[in-house]
XYZ file of N, CA and C in Angstrom:
414
model
N -100.591 3.423 -26.639
C -100.380 2.641 -27.779
C -98.802 2.375 -28.028
N -98.391 1.073 -28.045
C -97.056 0.713 -28.273
C -96.670 1.133 -29.601
N -95.319 1.371 -29.694
C -94.630 1.853 -31.041
C -94.639 0.588 -31.870
N -95.057 0.744 -33.212
C -94.916 -0.365 -34.087
C -94.048 0.211 -35.261
N -93.290 -0.874 -35.702
C -92.403 -0.414 -36.778
C -93.155 0.045 -38.014
N -92.691 1.044 -38.723
C -93.337 1.456 -39.858
C -94.547 2.336 -39.716
N -94.939 2.444 -38.482
C -96.045 3.494 -38.240
C -95.428 4.716 -37.762
N -95.873 5.779 -38.207
C -95.501 7.189 -37.817
C -94.027 7.419 -38.571
N -93.600 8.695 -38.190
C -92.446 9.263 -38.975
C -91.065 8.502 -38.388
N -90.187 8.002 -39.077
C -89.131 7.331 -38.700
C -88.028 8.348 -38.480
N -87.394 8.217 -37.314
C -86.292 9.289 -36.934
C -85.074 9.027 -37.780
N -84.717 7.795 -38.323
C -83.613 7.612 -39.173
C -83.921 8.264 -40.552
N -85.028 8.180 -41.047
C -85.453 8.722 -42.302
C -85.402 10.286 -42.293
N -85.878 10.871 -41.149
C -85.834 12.298 -40.972
C -84.309 12.779 -40.943
N -83.612 11.927 -40.086
C -82.283 12.335 -39.917
C -81.471 12.225 -41.277
N -81.756 11.182 -42.190
C -81.052 11.154 -43.408
C -81.522 12.251 -44.249
N -82.731 12.787 -44.122
C -83.117 13.856 -45.068
C -82.387 15.102 -44.689
N -82.185 15.218 -43.290
C -81.637 16.499 -42.810
C -80.161 16.503 -42.982
N -79.504 15.468 -42.785
C -78.170 15.165 -42.810
C -77.388 15.860 -44.087
N -77.896 15.446 -45.324
C -77.121 15.982 -46.574
C -77.324 17.641 -46.457
N -78.435 18.169 -46.145
C -78.492 19.637 -46.188
C -77.706 20.202 -45.112
N -77.550 19.641 -43.866
C -76.676 20.168 -43.076
C -75.218 20.068 -43.628
N -74.754 18.976 -43.993
C -73.470 18.794 -44.744
C -73.205 19.865 -45.754
N -74.125 20.054 -46.529
C -74.017 21.162 -47.700
C -73.755 22.519 -47.008
N -74.517 22.811 -46.106
C -74.357 24.095 -45.369
C -73.092 24.247 -44.728
N -72.581 23.081 -44.025
C -71.325 23.076 -43.317
C -70.228 23.193 -44.400
N -70.239 22.497 -45.527
C -69.205 22.533 -46.506
C -69.215 24.119 -47.041
N -70.409 24.634 -47.274
C -70.445 25.947 -47.812
C -69.703 26.991 -46.894
N -70.156 26.885 -45.501
C -69.581 27.633 -44.569
C -68.024 27.447 -44.481
N -67.579 26.322 -44.616
C -66.202 26.003 -44.531
C -65.595 26.671 -45.797
N -66.034 26.571 -46.820
C -65.479 27.263 -47.966
C -65.231 28.763 -47.966
N -66.493 29.331 -47.365
C -66.386 30.853 -47.132
C -65.404 31.120 -46.153
N -65.283 30.351 -44.983
C -64.427 30.639 -43.991
C -63.083 30.613 -44.529
N -62.616 29.585 -45.498
C -61.354 29.597 -45.993
C -61.097 30.648 -46.987
N -62.108 31.165 -47.752
C -61.898 32.482 -48.470
C -61.801 33.597 -47.721
N -62.572 33.775 -46.727
C -62.270 34.897 -45.802
C -60.921 34.894 -45.101
N -60.397 33.567 -44.723
C -59.126 33.500 -44.226
C -58.053 33.989 -45.202
N -58.070 33.522 -46.390
C -57.315 33.965 -47.479
C -57.363 35.447 -47.663
N -58.407 35.879 -47.677
C -58.632 37.502 -47.909
C -57.958 38.092 -46.662
N -58.087 37.665 -45.413
C -57.636 38.207 -44.159
C -56.186 38.265 -44.425
N -55.488 37.129 -44.850
C -53.966 36.993 -44.898
C -53.493 37.966 -46.028
N -54.237 38.068 -47.201
C -53.800 38.972 -48.158
C -53.852 40.418 -47.637
N -55.058 40.739 -46.959
C -55.209 42.347 -46.361
C -54.048 42.381 -45.286
N -53.751 41.456 -44.489
C -52.684 41.642 -43.407
C -51.452 41.941 -44.177
N -51.044 41.129 -45.194
C -49.670 41.431 -46.020
C -49.665 42.759 -46.620
N -50.931 43.212 -47.165
C -50.884 44.362 -47.747
C -50.849 45.587 -46.838
N -51.401 45.295 -45.713
C -51.338 46.328 -44.611
C -49.785 46.574 -44.243
N -49.090 45.438 -44.025
C -47.827 45.523 -43.523
C -47.036 46.183 -44.597
N -47.244 45.990 -45.919
C -46.408 46.617 -46.933
C -46.708 48.072 -46.866
N -47.868 48.456 -46.751
C -48.408 49.915 -46.720
C -47.653 50.564 -45.473
N -47.681 49.955 -44.265
C -47.036 50.571 -43.151
C -45.568 50.623 -43.418
N -44.745 49.717 -43.989
C -43.413 49.837 -44.158
C -43.295 51.022 -45.205
N -44.075 51.195 -46.202
C -43.915 52.312 -47.133
C -44.121 53.675 -46.469
N -45.084 53.632 -45.692
C -45.438 55.061 -44.770
C -44.150 55.235 -43.970
N -43.583 54.226 -43.328
C -42.500 54.374 -42.512
C -41.257 54.911 -43.269
N -40.989 54.343 -44.439
C -40.009 54.884 -45.340
C -40.236 56.409 -45.731
N -41.492 56.646 -46.117
C -41.755 58.044 -46.460
C -41.667 59.034 -45.281
N -42.001 58.600 -44.024
C -41.813 59.366 -42.909
C -40.423 59.594 -42.622
N -39.518 58.624 -42.821
C -38.119 58.786 -42.507
C -37.510 59.647 -43.649
N -37.921 59.668 -44.814
C -37.463 60.657 -45.844
C -37.883 61.998 -45.499
N -39.197 62.262 -45.054
C -39.574 63.625 -44.685
C -38.872 64.163 -43.661
N -38.705 63.178 -42.420
C -37.836 63.668 -41.391
C -36.485 64.055 -41.720
N -35.783 63.197 -42.603
C -34.443 63.510 -43.084
C -34.421 64.915 -43.791
N -35.453 65.159 -44.807
C -35.505 66.380 -45.493
C -35.683 67.497 -44.763
N -36.543 67.353 -43.782
C -36.848 68.490 -42.790
C -35.717 68.926 -41.990
N -35.074 67.906 -41.542
C -33.751 68.171 -40.768
C -32.564 68.779 -41.560
N -32.552 68.325 -42.879
C -31.564 68.900 -43.714
C -31.865 70.391 -44.105
N -33.089 70.621 -44.378
C -33.569 71.917 -44.604
C -33.336 72.896 -43.502
N -33.709 72.406 -42.308
C -33.481 73.247 -41.144
C -32.057 73.493 -40.820
N -31.288 72.536 -41.068
C -29.876 72.637 -40.880
C -29.198 73.793 -41.898
N -29.643 73.445 -43.047
C -29.115 74.628 -44.158
C -29.548 75.837 -43.872
N -30.886 75.987 -43.459
C -31.345 77.374 -43.428
C -30.702 77.951 -42.001
N -30.444 77.245 -40.987
C -29.853 77.765 -39.786
C -28.466 78.147 -40.183
N -27.632 77.340 -40.898
C -26.250 77.662 -41.197
C -26.175 78.886 -41.998
N -27.121 79.101 -42.950
C -27.078 80.111 -43.885
C -27.494 81.509 -43.419
N -28.369 81.396 -42.401
C -29.026 82.566 -41.839
C -28.379 83.036 -40.526
N -27.492 82.367 -39.987
C -26.964 82.703 -38.715
C -26.072 83.962 -38.707
N -25.339 84.247 -39.767
C -24.530 85.447 -39.798
C -24.341 85.932 -41.219
N -25.187 86.910 -41.598
C -24.997 87.314 -43.117
C -24.308 88.841 -43.112
N -23.580 89.178 -42.153
C -22.890 90.426 -42.380
C -21.427 90.114 -42.237
N -20.585 90.858 -42.968
C -19.102 90.726 -43.115
C -18.697 89.067 -43.297
N -19.239 88.599 -44.363
C -18.882 87.323 -44.815
C -18.499 87.222 -46.225
N -18.183 85.890 -46.723
C -17.795 85.749 -47.927
C -19.035 85.285 -48.794
N -19.024 85.875 -50.098
C -20.174 85.522 -50.934
C -19.853 84.174 -51.470
N -20.855 83.186 -51.593
C -20.612 81.998 -52.166
C -20.690 81.855 -53.647
N -20.833 83.061 -54.113
C -21.004 83.070 -55.744
C -19.551 83.366 -56.352
N -19.010 84.534 -55.902
C -17.840 84.942 -56.283
C -16.659 84.940 -55.433
N -16.897 84.488 -54.161
C -15.982 84.235 -53.102
C -15.078 85.449 -52.720
N -15.852 86.668 -52.500
C -15.184 87.920 -52.298
C -15.890 88.147 -50.844
N -15.039 88.796 -49.978
C -15.663 89.177 -48.732
C -16.421 90.400 -48.874
N -17.671 90.460 -48.498
C -18.521 91.561 -48.557
C -19.284 91.967 -47.361
N -19.729 93.116 -47.134
C -20.340 93.543 -45.903
C -21.813 92.900 -45.682
N -22.452 92.662 -46.900
C -23.832 92.390 -46.758
C -24.161 91.299 -47.797
N -24.584 90.035 -47.330
C -25.025 89.052 -48.354
C -26.581 88.785 -48.128
N -27.114 88.097 -49.092
C -28.445 87.702 -48.983
C -28.556 86.104 -49.187
N -29.605 85.777 -48.537
C -29.910 84.277 -48.616
C -30.836 83.890 -49.788
N -30.146 83.064 -50.682
C -30.990 82.648 -51.962
C -31.762 81.351 -51.616
N -32.607 81.014 -52.549
C -33.539 79.873 -52.359
C -32.786 78.583 -52.226
N -31.603 78.540 -52.746
C -30.852 77.326 -52.713
C -29.843 77.307 -51.357
N -30.189 78.397 -50.428
C -29.509 78.550 -49.240
C -27.956 78.946 -49.342
N -27.726 79.632 -50.445
C -26.235 80.164 -50.653
C -26.293 81.653 -50.160
N -25.279 82.003 -49.696
C -25.190 83.536 -49.262
C -24.463 84.136 -50.439
N -25.146 85.246 -51.085
C -24.680 85.935 -52.267
C -24.672 87.297 -52.112
N -23.712 87.913 -52.668
C -23.687 89.511 -52.856
C -24.687 89.870 -53.811
N -24.857 91.081 -54.067
C -25.806 91.840 -54.995
C -25.292 91.426 -56.365
N -24.013 91.433 -56.662
C -23.488 91.279 -57.940
C -23.803 89.708 -58.538
N -24.064 88.875 -57.563
C -24.138 87.387 -57.862
C -25.730 87.000 -58.232
N -26.557 88.017 -57.874
C -27.933 87.848 -58.020
C -28.407 87.892 -59.619
N -29.274 86.841 -59.882
C -29.705 87.015 -61.374
C -30.883 87.694 -61.418
N -30.832 88.612 -62.404
C -31.949 89.520 -62.742
C -32.075 89.679 -64.197
N -31.697 88.610 -64.775
C -31.710 88.577 -66.326
C -32.635 87.461 -66.841
N -33.010 87.473 -68.051
C -33.755 86.510 -68.565
C -35.199 87.110 -69.218
N -35.906 86.227 -69.788
C -37.334 86.749 -70.254
C -38.227 87.308 -69.367
N -38.194 86.977 -68.141
C -39.123 87.512 -67.152
C -38.590 88.650 -66.315
N -37.339 89.246 -66.790
C -36.695 90.321 -65.871
C -37.588 91.533 -65.970
N -38.226 91.908 -66.956
C -39.012 93.052 -66.906
C -40.345 92.891 -65.941
N -40.691 91.565 -65.759
C -42.004 91.450 -64.955
C -41.650 91.297 -63.628
N -40.473 90.986 -63.126
C -39.836 90.671 -61.803
C -39.653 92.003 -61.111
N -40.071 92.068 -59.809
C -39.708 93.209 -59.044
C -38.462 92.965 -58.394
N -37.605 93.897 -58.108
C -36.416 93.636 -57.347
C -36.813 93.202 -55.794
N -36.157 92.234 -55.260
C -36.535 91.792 -54.005
C -36.212 92.751 -52.930
N -36.881 92.827 -51.783
C -36.626 93.655 -50.640
C -35.133 93.233 -49.977
N -34.782 94.055 -49.065
C -33.508 93.562 -48.337
C -33.423 92.168 -47.604
N -34.661 91.658 -47.262
C -34.499 90.312 -46.524
C -35.160 89.333 -47.384
N -35.544 89.572 -48.584
C -36.220 88.607 -49.458
C -35.267 87.554 -49.927
N -35.825 86.503 -50.649
C -35.026 85.437 -51.226
C -34.694 85.931 -52.557
N -33.390 85.544 -52.956
C -32.896 85.988 -54.284
C -32.738 84.791 -54.990
N -32.510 84.889 -56.473
C -32.270 83.714 -57.166
C -30.857 83.562 -57.420
N -30.366 82.434 -57.209
C -28.757 82.122 -57.277
C -28.408 81.903 -58.659
N -27.402 82.800 -59.166
C -27.001 82.740 -60.540
C -25.570 82.057 -60.748
N -24.743 82.262 -59.656
C -23.292 81.714 -59.954
C -23.067 80.339 -59.210
N -23.851 80.087 -58.356
C -23.574 78.868 -57.521
C -23.994 77.406 -57.927
N -25.261 77.474 -58.422
C -25.815 76.176 -58.683
C -26.939 76.200 -59.559
N -27.424 75.187 -60.029
C -28.474 74.941 -60.987
C -29.633 74.296 -60.290
N -29.516 73.689 -59.212
C -30.627 73.075 -58.342
C -30.722 73.512 -57.118
N -31.539 72.945 -56.257
C -31.763 73.373 -54.842
C -30.815 72.791 -53.821
N -29.984 71.924 -54.305
C -29.035 71.186 -53.484
C -27.819 72.153 -53.423
N -27.325 72.366 -52.188
C -26.068 73.222 -51.978
C -24.820 72.393 -52.040
C-alpha cells in the first residue's frame, strides 16, 4: 500500500513534539553543567588557598622546631663551670630553665602563692627562670 499524505503518524509532527522536550533537557543539562563548573572553580580556588595556608603553617612549625632544637642544644651542651645568665656570675653548676637560660640555684624562683605546693626540682629538672625573662623567648 503506497504512502498517502495524512495517513498514519507524521514524522514531522513526532519530531516537533520531541524537539521541545529535547531542548528543555539540553538547556537544563547545560545550566547544571555551568553550575557544576562554577562550583568546581570555587572549590579549586578554595583548595589552593588551603594548601597555601597549610604550607605557611608547616614552614612556621619547621622554623619553631629548628629554633627550639638550636636553643636546647646550645643551652644543654655544657652546664658545668659556666656563667649564670641570671646574675652573670661564674658558677660550677647551672640548670637549664624552661626558657632555655642557664641559671644558678640563687636565680631560681621558688616564691609565690604556689611555693608551698611546689616540690623542689631534682638535679636535672627544669627550673623556673626568675631573673632573666618573663616569656619563653630567650
